Tab-separated table of C-alpha atoms and ligand atoms in Angstrom:
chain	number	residue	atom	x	y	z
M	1	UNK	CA	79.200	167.661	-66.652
M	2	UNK	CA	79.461	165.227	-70.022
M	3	UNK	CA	76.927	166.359	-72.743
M	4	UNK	CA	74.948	163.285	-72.737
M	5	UNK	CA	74.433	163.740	-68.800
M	6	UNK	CA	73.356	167.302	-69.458
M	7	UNK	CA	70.664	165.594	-72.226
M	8	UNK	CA	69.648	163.096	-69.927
M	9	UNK	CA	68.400	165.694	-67.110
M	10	UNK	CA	64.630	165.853	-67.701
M	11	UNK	CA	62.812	169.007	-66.001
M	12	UNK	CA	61.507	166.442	-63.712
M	13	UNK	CA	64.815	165.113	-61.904
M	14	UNK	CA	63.753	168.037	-59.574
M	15	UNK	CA	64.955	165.742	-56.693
M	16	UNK	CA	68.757	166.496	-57.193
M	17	UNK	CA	70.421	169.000	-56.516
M	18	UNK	CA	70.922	171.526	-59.713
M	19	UNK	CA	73.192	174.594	-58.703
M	20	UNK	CA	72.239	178.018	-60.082
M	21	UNK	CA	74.408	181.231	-59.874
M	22	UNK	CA	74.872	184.684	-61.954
M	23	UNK	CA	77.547	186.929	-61.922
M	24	UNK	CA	77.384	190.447	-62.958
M	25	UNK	CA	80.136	191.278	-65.838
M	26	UNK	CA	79.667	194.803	-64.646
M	27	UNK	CA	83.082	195.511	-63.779
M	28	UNK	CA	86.297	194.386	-62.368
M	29	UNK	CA	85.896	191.402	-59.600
M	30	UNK	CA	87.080	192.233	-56.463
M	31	UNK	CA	88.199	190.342	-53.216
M	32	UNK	CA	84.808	190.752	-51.924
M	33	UNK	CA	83.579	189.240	-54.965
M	34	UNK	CA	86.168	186.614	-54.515
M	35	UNK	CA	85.778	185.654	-50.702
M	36	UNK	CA	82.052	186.489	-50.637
M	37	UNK	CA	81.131	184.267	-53.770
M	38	UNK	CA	83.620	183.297	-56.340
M	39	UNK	CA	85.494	181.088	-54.050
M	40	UNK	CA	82.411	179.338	-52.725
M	41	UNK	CA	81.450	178.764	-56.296
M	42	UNK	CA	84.825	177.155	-57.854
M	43	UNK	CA	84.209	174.780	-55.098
M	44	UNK	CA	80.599	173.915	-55.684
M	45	UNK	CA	80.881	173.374	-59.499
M	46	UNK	CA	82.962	169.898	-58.765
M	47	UNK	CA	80.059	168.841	-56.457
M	48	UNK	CA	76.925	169.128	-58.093
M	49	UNK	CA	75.005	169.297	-61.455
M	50	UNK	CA	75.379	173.552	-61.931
M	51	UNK	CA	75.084	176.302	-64.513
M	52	UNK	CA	77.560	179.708	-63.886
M	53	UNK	CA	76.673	182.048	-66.012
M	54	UNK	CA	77.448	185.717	-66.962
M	55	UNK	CA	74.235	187.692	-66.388
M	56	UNK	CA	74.804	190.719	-69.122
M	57	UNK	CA	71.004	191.402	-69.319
M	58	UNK	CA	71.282	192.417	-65.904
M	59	UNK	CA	74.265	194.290	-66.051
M	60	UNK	CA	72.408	196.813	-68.844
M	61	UNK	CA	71.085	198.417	-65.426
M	62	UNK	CA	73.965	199.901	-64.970
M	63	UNK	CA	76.383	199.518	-68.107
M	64	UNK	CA	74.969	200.765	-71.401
M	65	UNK	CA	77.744	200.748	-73.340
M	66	UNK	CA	78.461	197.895	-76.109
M	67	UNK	CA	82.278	197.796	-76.102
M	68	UNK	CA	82.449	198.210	-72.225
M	69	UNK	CA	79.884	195.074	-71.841
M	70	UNK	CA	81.562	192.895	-74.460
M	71	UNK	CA	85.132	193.372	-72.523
M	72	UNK	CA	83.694	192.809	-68.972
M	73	UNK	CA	81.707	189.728	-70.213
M	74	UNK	CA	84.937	188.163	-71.340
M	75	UNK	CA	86.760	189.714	-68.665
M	76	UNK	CA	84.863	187.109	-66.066
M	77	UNK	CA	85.030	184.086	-68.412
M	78	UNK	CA	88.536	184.995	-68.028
M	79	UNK	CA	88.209	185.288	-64.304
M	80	UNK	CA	86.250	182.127	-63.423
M	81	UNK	CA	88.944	180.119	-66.037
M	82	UNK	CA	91.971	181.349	-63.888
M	83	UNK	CA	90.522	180.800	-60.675
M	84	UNK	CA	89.425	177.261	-61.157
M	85	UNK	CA	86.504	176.805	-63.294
M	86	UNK	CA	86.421	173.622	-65.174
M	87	UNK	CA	83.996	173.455	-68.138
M	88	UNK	CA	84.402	170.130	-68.133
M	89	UNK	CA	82.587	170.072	-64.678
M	90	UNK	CA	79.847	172.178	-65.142
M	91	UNK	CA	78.480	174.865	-67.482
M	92	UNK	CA	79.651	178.424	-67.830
M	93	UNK	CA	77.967	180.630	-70.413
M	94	UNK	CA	76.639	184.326	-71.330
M	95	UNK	CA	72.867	184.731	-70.281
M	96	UNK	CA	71.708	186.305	-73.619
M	97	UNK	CA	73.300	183.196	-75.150
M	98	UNK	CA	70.311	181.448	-73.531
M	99	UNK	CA	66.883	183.255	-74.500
M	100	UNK	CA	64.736	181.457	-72.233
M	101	UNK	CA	66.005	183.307	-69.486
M	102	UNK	CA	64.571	186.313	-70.812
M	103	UNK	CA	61.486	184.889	-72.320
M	104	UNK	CA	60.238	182.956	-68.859
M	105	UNK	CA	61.021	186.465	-67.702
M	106	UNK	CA	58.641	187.909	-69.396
M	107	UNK	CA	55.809	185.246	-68.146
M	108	UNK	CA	57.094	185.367	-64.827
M	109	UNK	CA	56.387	189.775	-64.624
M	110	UNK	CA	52.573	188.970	-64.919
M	111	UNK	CA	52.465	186.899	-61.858
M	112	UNK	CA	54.688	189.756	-60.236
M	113	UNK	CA	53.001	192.566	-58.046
M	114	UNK	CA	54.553	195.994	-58.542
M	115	UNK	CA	54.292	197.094	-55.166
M	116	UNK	CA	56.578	193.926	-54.251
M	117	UNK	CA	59.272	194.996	-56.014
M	118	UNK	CA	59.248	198.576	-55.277
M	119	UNK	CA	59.903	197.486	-51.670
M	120	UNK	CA	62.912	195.882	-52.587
M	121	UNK	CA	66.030	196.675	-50.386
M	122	UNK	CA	68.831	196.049	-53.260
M	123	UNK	CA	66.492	198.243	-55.930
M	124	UNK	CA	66.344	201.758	-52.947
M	125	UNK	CA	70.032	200.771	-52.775
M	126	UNK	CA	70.583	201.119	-56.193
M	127	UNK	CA	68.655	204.284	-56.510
M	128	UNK	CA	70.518	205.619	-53.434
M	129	UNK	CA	73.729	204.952	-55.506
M	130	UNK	CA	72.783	206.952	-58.369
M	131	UNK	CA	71.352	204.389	-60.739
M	132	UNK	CA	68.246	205.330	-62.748
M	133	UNK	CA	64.761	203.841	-61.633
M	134	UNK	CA	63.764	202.447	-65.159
M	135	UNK	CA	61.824	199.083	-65.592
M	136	UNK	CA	65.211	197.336	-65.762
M	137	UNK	CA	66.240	197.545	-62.569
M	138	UNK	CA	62.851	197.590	-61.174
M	139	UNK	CA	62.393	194.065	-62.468
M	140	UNK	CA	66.011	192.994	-61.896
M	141	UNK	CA	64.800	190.238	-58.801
M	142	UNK	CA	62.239	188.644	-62.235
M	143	UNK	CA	64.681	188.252	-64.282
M	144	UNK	CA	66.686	186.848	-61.666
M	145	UNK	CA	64.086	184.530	-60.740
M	146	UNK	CA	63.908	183.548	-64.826
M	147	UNK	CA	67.311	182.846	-64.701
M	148	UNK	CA	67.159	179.994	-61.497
M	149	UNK	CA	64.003	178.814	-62.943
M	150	UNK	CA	64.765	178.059	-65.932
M	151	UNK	CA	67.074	175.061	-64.930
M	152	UNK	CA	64.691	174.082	-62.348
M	153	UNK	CA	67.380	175.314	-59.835
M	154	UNK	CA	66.973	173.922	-56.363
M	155	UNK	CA	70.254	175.707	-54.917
M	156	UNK	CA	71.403	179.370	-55.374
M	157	UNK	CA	74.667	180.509	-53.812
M	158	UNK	CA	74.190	183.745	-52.697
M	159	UNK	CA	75.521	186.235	-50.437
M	160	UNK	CA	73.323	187.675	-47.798
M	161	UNK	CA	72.067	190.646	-49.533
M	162	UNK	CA	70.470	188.786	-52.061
M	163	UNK	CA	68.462	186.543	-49.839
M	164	UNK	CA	65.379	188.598	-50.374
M	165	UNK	CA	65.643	188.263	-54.409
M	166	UNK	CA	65.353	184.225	-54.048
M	167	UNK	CA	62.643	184.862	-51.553
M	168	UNK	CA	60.784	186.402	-54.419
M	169	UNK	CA	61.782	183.687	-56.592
M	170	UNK	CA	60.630	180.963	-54.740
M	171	UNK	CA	57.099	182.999	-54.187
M	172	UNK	CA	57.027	183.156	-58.071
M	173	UNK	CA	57.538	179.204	-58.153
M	174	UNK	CA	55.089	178.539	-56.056
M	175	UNK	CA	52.444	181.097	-57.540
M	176	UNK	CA	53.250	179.953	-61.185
M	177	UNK	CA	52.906	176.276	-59.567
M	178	UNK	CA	49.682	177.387	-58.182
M	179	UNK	CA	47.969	179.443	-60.991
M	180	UNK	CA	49.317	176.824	-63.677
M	181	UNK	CA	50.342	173.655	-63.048
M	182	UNK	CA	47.717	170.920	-62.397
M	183	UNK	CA	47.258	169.097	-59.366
M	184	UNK	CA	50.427	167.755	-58.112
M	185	UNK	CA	52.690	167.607	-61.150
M	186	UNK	CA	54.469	170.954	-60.416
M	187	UNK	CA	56.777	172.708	-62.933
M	188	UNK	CA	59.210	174.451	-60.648
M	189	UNK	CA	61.042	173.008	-57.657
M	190	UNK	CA	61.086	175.746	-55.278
M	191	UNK	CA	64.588	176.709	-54.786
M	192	UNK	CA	66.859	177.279	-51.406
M	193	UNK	CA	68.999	180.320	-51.427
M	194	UNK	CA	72.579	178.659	-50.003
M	195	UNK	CA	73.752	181.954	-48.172
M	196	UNK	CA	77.370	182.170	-48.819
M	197	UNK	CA	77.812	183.714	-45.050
M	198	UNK	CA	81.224	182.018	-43.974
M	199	UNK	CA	83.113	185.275	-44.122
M	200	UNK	CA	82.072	188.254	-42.954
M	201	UNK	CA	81.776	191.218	-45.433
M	202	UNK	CA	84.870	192.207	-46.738
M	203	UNK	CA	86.023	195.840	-45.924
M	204	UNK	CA	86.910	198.152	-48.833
M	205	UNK	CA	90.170	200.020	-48.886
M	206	UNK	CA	88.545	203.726	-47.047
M	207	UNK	CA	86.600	204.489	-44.278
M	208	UNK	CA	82.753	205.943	-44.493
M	209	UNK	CA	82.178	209.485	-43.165
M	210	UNK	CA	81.841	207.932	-38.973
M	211	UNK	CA	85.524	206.437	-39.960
M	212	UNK	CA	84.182	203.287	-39.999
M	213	UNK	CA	85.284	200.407	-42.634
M	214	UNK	CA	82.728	199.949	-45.233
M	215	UNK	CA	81.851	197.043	-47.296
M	216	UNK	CA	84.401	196.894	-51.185
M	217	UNK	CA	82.087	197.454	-53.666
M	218	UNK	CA	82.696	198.663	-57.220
M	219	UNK	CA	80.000	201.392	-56.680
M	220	UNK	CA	82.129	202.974	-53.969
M	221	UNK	CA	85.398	202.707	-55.856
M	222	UNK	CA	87.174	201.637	-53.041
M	223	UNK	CA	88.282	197.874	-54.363
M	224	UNK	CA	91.316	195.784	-54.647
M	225	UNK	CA	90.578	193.597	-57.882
M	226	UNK	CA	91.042	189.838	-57.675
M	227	UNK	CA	93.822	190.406	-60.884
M	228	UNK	CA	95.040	194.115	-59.886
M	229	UNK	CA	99.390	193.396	-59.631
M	230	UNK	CA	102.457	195.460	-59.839
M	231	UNK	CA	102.442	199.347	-59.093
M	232	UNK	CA	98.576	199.289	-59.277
M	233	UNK	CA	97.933	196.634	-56.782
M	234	UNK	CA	100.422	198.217	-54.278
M	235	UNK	CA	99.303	201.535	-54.599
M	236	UNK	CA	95.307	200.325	-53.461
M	237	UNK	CA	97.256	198.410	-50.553
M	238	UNK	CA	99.932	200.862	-49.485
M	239	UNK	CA	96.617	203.018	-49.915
M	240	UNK	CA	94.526	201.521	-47.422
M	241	UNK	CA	92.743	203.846	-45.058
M	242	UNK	CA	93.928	203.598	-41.297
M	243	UNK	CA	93.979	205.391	-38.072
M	244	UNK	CA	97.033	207.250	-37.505
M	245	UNK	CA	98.610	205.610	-34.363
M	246	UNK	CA	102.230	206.580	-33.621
M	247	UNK	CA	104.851	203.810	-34.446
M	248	UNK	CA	105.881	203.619	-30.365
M	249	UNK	CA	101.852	203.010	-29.837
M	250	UNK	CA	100.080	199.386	-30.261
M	251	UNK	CA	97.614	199.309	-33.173
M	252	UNK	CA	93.940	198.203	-32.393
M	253	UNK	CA	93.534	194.967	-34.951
M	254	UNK	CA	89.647	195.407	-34.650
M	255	UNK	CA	87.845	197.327	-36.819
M	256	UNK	CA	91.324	197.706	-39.000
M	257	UNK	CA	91.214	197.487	-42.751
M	258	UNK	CA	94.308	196.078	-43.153
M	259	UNK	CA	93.964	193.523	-40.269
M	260	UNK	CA	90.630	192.577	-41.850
M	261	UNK	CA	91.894	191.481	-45.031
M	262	UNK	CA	94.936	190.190	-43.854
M	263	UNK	CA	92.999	187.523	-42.312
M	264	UNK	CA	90.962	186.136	-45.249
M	265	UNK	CA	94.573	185.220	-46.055
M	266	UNK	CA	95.826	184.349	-43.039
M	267	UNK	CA	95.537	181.006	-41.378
M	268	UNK	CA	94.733	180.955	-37.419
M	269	UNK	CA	98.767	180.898	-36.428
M	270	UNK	CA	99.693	183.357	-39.052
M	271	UNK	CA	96.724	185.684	-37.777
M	272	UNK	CA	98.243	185.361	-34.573
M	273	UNK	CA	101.763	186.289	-35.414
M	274	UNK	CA	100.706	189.170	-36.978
M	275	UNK	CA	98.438	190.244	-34.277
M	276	UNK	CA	101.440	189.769	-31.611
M	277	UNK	CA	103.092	192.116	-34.022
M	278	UNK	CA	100.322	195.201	-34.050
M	279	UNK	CA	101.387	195.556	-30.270
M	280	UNK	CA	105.058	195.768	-30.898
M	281	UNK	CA	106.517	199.429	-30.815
M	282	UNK	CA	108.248	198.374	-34.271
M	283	UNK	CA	105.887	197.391	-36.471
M	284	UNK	CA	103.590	200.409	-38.177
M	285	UNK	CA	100.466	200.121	-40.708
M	286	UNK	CA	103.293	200.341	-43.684
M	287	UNK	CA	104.442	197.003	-42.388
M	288	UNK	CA	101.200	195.324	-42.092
M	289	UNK	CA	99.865	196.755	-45.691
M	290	UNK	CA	103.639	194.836	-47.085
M	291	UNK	CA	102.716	191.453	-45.475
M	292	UNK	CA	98.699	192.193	-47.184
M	293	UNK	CA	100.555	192.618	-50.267
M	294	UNK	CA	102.413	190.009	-50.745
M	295	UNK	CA	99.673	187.345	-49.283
M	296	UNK	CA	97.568	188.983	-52.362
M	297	UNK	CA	100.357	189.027	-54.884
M	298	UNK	CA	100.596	185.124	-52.935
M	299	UNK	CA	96.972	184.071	-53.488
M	300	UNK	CA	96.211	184.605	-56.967
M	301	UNK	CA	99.893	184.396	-58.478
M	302	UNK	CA	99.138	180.938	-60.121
M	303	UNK	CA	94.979	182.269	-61.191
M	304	UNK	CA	97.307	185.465	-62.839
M	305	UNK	CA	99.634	183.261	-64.873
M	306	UNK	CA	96.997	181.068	-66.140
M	307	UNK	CA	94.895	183.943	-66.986
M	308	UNK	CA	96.945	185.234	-68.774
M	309	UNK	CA	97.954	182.788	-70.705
M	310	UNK	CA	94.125	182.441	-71.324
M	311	UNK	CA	94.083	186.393	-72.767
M	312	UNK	CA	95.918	184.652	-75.682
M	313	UNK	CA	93.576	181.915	-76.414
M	314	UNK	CA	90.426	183.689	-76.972
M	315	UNK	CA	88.751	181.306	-79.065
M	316	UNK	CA	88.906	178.793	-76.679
M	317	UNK	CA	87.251	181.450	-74.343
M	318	UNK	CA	84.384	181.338	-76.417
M	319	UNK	CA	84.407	177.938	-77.146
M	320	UNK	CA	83.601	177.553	-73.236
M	321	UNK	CA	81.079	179.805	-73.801
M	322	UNK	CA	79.474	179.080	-76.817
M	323	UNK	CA	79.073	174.835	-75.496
M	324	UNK	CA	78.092	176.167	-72.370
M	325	UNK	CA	74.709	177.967	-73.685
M	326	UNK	CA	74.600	174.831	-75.949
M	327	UNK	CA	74.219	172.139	-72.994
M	328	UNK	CA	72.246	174.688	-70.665
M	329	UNK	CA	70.105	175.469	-73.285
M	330	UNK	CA	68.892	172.034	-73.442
M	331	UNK	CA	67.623	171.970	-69.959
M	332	UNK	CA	66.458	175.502	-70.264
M	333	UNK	CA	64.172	174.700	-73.401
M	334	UNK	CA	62.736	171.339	-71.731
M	335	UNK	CA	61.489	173.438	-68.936
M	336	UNK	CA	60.140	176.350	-71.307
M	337	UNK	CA	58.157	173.693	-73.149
M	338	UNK	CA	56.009	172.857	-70.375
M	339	UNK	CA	55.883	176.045	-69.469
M	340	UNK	CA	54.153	177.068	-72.844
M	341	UNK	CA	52.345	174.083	-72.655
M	342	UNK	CA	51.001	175.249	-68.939
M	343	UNK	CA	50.351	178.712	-69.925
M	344	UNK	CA	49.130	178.121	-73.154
M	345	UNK	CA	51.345	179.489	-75.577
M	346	UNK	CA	51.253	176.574	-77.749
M	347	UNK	CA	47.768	176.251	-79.984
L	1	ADP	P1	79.490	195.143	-55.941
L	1	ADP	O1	78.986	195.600	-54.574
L	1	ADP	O2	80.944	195.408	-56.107
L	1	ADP	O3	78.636	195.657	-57.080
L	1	ADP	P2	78.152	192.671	-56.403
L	1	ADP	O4	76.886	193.176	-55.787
L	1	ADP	O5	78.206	192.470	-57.880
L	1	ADP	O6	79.368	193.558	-55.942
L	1	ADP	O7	78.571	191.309	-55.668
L	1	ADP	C1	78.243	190.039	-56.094
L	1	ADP	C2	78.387	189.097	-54.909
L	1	ADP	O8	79.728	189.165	-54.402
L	1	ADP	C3	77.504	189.463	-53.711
L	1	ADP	O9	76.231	188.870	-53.787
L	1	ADP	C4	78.292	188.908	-52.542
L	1	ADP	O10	78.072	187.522	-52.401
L	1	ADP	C5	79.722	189.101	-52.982
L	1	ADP	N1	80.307	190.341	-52.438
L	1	ADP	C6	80.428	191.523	-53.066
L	1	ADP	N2	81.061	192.431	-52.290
L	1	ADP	C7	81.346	191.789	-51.127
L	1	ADP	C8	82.004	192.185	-49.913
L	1	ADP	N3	82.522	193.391	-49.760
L	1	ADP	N4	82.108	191.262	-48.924
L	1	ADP	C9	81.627	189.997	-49.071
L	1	ADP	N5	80.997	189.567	-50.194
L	1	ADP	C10	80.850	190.445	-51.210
């Protein structure tokens, strides 16, 4: 998106559609992340007015060290370059570069009951992972909501487990609409969640204690990162949990790691081939983990060379950055100003 198109979006072009999306610089991005979001989200930037941006507010729930947030921060700036991302087409920024986000927040808890966010599925989830139960994480989905908002989002890609955050967000819309805006002149469109659902979740690299294939997620450890290569990337691969079926026997392809991931790779007549081949006497798990590795090593060999040609130009990195925050900031302090003028901030 040009600058002067960016200036030219007044809160009240509501009608169109304004794309919204965070991503958590909380640790290495994964194939999940990748198939379950990232890819969905190269693709949308080209279409549609949007703002990408790397949510480290949130990501103090669970990392609370300075050096290890600064490096992950970059780390998908660096990502999002590699795999596509044009700043030219759309905005990608830091969240605390933008402090509306955190400010509307702050409005936003006081229309928020406690009781609704203490029945939050992805907040017990958290807790059942080990994370602490402080205020942060507690008000995660507010923040959240701050965050869409702010731009006067009308579309959030999401996966399916954060359908019931933008629920909350679009009740907070429509209660702020309520409680403060007068008559019909609304401030906030209320936003669709645009469930990412066109691949299933992606499996992990182990098993969960029934021996059944669990979602990858960094809080299990058991991921194969987007930018993992050489010894490291085969080792997670060659790695891969499986049942242990005798080389003479036909492998089951359902419910198999490795036949799972092969086929977010795979097209139809490759899936095919390769399913032919799990009956076959002479073709093992070790085979189908080498074809998985080199689709990988495949997939992202062109995102790995320009990334890391992009490790050496970190100033341009942060150029991205830094005119990202500048042109969403904009938008985000047009829509703050009514919103002090609604609440009455302003005296
Ligand atoms: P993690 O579980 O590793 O902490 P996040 O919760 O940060 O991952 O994931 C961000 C988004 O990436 C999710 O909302 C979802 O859209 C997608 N995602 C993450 N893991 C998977 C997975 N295993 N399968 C499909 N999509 C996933």
């Amino acid at each position: 998106m040009s600058e002067s198109q960016a200036a030219q979006q007044a809160p009240d072009a509501a009608e169109s559609t304004v794309v919204v999306s965070g991503i958590q610089p909380s640790g290495a991005l994964h194939l999940g992340n990748y198939f379950g979001a990232i890819r969905q989200h190269i693709e949308l930037h080209r279409k549609h007015e949007a703002y990408f941006f790397i949510v480290n507010y949130h990501a103090l729930t669970s990392v609370q060290d300075a050096e290890v947030l600064r490096e992950h921060t970059l780390n998908v700036a660096l990502d999002y370059l590699a795999l596509g991302f044009d700043p030219d087409e759309a905005c990608l920024f830091v969240q605390s570069d933008v402090p509306e986000h955190t400010e509307l927040a702050w409005i936003l808890y006081n229309l928020t009951p406690v009781s609704r966010l203490e029945k939050g599925v992805s907040y017990k989830e958290k807790i059942a992972q080990g994370l602490a139960p402080n205020a942060g994480l507690l008000n995660y989905p507010v923040l959240q909501a701050a965050d869409i908002l702010i731009y006067g989002g009308t579309r959030v890609p999401v996966g399916a487990d954060q359908k019931q955050h933008i629920e909350i967000t679009r009740d907070l819309a429509r209660r702020f609409n309520r409680v403060y805006a007068e008559g019909d002149d609304p401030v906030f469109p209320v936003p669709e969640a645009h469930i990412l659902n066109d691949v299933a979740v992606v499996p992990g690299t182990d098993r969960d204690d029934q021996g059944r294939p669990r979602k990858m997620s960094k809080s299990y450890g058991n991921t194969i990162g987007i930018f993992d290569e050489g010894e490291a990337l085969k080792d997670k691969v060659m790695g891969i949990t499986t049942d242990s079926v005798p080389l003479a026997d036909p492998m089951p392809t359902e419910g198999d790691n490795v036949f799972s991931l092969i086929k977010l790779f795979a097209d139809d007549e490759k899936q095919n081939e390769i399913a032919e081949k799990y009956r076959h006497s002479d073709y093992g798990y070790g085979h189908a983990k080498k074809e998985l590795l080199a689709m990988i090593e495949d997939e992202f060999a062109e995102a790995r060379a320009r990334r890391k040609e992009l490790e050496q130009r970190p100033d341009y990195v942060r150029d991205v950055l830094r005119e990202g925050a500048q042109q969403a900031r904009r938008r985000a302090k047009r829509y703050m100003e009514r919103v002090r003028e609604a609440v009455g901030l302003n005296y």
